Short mmCIF file of C-alpha atoms in Angstrom, two decimals:
data_model
loop_
_atom_site.label_atom_id
_atom_site.label_comp_id
_atom_site.label_asym_id
_atom_site.label_seq_id
_atom_site.Cartn_x
_atom_site.Cartn_y
_atom_site.Cartn_z
CA UNK C 1 0.01 0.02 -0.02
CA UNK C 2 1.38 3.34 -0.87
CA UNK C 3 -0.59 5.88 1.07
CA UNK C 4 -2.30 6.38 4.46
CA UNK C 5 -5.92 5.09 4.59
CA UNK C 6 -8.60 7.69 4.39
CA UNK C 7 -10.69 8.46 7.64
CA UNK C 8 -14.27 8.05 7.71
CA UNK C 9 -16.50 10.86 9.06
CA UNK C 10 -17.56 9.70 12.39
CA UNK C 11 -20.86 11.63 12.19
CA UNK C 12 -21.90 9.59 9.25
CA UNK C 13 -20.15 6.25 10.15
CA UNK C 14 -22.46 5.33 12.86
CA UNK C 15 -25.02 2.76 11.54
CA UNK C 16 -28.13 4.57 12.02
CA UNK C 17 -26.93 8.02 10.66
CA UNK C 18 -25.61 6.33 7.61
CA UNK C 19 -28.83 4.75 6.97
CA UNK C 20 -30.37 8.20 7.32
CA UNK C 21 -28.12 10.00 5.10
CA UNK C 22 -28.30 7.11 2.32
CA UNK C 23 -32.02 7.56 2.38
CA UNK C 24 -32.16 11.06 2.25
CA UNK C 25 -29.61 11.15 -0.65
CA UNK C 26 -32.12 9.44 -2.86
CA UNK C 27 -34.07 12.68 -2.82
CA UNK C 28 -33.50 15.50 -5.21
CA UNK C 29 -31.44 18.39 -3.71
CA UNK C 30 -34.46 20.62 -2.49
CA UNK C 31 -36.87 17.82 -2.00
CA UNK C 32 -38.10 17.22 1.72
CA UNK C 33 -39.48 14.27 3.23
CA UNK C 34 -42.00 13.94 6.12
CA UNK C 35 -40.57 12.44 9.44
CA UNK C 36 -43.08 9.76 9.80
CA UNK C 37 -42.24 8.59 6.22
CA UNK C 38 -38.54 8.45 6.94
CA UNK C 39 -39.15 6.90 10.22
CA UNK C 40 -41.26 4.14 8.56
CA UNK C 41 -38.68 3.98 5.72
CA UNK C 42 -35.70 3.43 8.21
CA UNK C 43 -37.98 1.45 10.68
CA UNK C 44 -36.69 3.39 13.45
CA UNK C 45 -38.40 4.67 16.54
CA UNK C 46 -39.34 8.48 16.57
CA UNK C 47 -36.76 8.95 19.58
CA UNK C 48 -34.05 7.15 18.08
CA UNK C 49 -34.42 8.80 14.63
CA UNK C 50 -34.62 12.38 16.55
CA UNK C 51 -31.61 11.68 18.26
CA UNK C 52 -29.70 10.78 15.01
CA UNK C 53 -31.20 13.79 12.87
CA UNK C 54 -30.00 15.91 15.81
CA UNK C 55 -26.49 15.10 15.42
CA UNK C 56 -26.62 15.34 11.65
CA UNK C 57 -28.28 18.61 11.91
CA UNK C 58 -25.59 19.89 14.36
CA UNK C 59 -23.13 18.91 11.94
CA UNK C 60 -25.12 20.81 9.04
CA UNK C 61 -25.94 17.91 7.09
CA UNK C 62 -29.35 17.89 7.42
CA UNK C 63 -32.07 20.34 7.59
CA UNK C 64 -35.07 19.96 9.89
CA UNK C 65 -38.31 22.19 9.42
CA UNK C 66 -41.15 22.06 11.92
CA UNK C 67 -44.22 23.54 10.00
CA UNK C 68 -48.09 22.94 9.77
CA UNK C 69 -50.22 21.61 7.24
CA UNK C 70 -53.44 23.25 8.19
CA UNK C 71 -53.86 22.75 11.91
CA UNK C 72 -51.38 19.43 11.99
CA UNK C 73 -47.96 19.97 12.87
CA UNK C 74 -45.39 18.52 10.56
CA UNK C 75 -41.84 17.63 10.54
CA UNK C 76 -39.90 17.73 7.23
CA UNK C 77 -36.22 16.68 6.61
CA UNK C 78 -33.75 17.09 3.81
CA UNK C 79 -30.30 16.66 3.13
CA UNK C 80 -28.21 19.94 2.76
CA UNK C 81 -25.59 20.57 0.16
CA UNK C 82 -22.84 20.23 3.10
CA UNK C 83 -24.60 16.73 3.72
CA UNK C 84 -24.52 15.68 0.10
CA UNK C 85 -20.69 16.66 -0.06
CA UNK C 86 -20.00 14.66 3.19
CA UNK C 87 -21.76 11.69 2.15
CA UNK C 88 -19.89 11.81 -1.31
CA UNK C 89 -16.73 12.23 0.59
CA UNK C 90 -17.63 9.55 3.06
CA UNK C 91 -18.56 6.93 0.12
CA UNK C 92 -15.36 7.76 -1.72
CA UNK C 93 -12.96 7.43 1.35
CA UNK C 94 -14.87 4.00 2.06
CA UNK C 95 -14.26 2.89 -1.33
CA UNK C 96 -10.60 3.94 -1.30
CA UNK C 97 -10.32 2.11 1.94
CA UNK C 98 -11.85 -0.99 0.63
CA UNK C 99 -9.64 -0.82 -2.71
CA UNK C 100 -6.83 -0.03 -0.34
CA UNK C 101 -7.25 -3.28 1.69
CA UNK C 102 -7.73 -5.35 -1.49
CA UNK C 103 -4.39 -3.96 -2.88
CA UNK C 104 -2.78 -4.78 0.34
CA UNK C 105 -3.93 -8.56 0.28
CA UNK C 106 -2.96 -8.80 -3.34
CA UNK C 107 0.69 -7.72 -2.49
CA UNK C 108 0.90 -10.24 0.62
#
């Protein structure tokens, strides 16, 4: 192996947050998803999803907007531009890490 292995973003690397980011990355740039729909897709409890969204929001990777549809409260979530870049960087680093590990095995 010729270089140092890349670092993986610890904010994204946690399994639950990786699942959240991966799901949100399938949306178009300005699209938002309703919290209950995201919860259903990920099969996470509301509390667990909220905790992970907060960490992602604190990092600037997601935007959480609380609004109303008529009189019904609604929480909408979207991946920010910064979050898209971070996810792209994460997947590139993961590929490099996996490819680096493959090269190391071939050299052994």
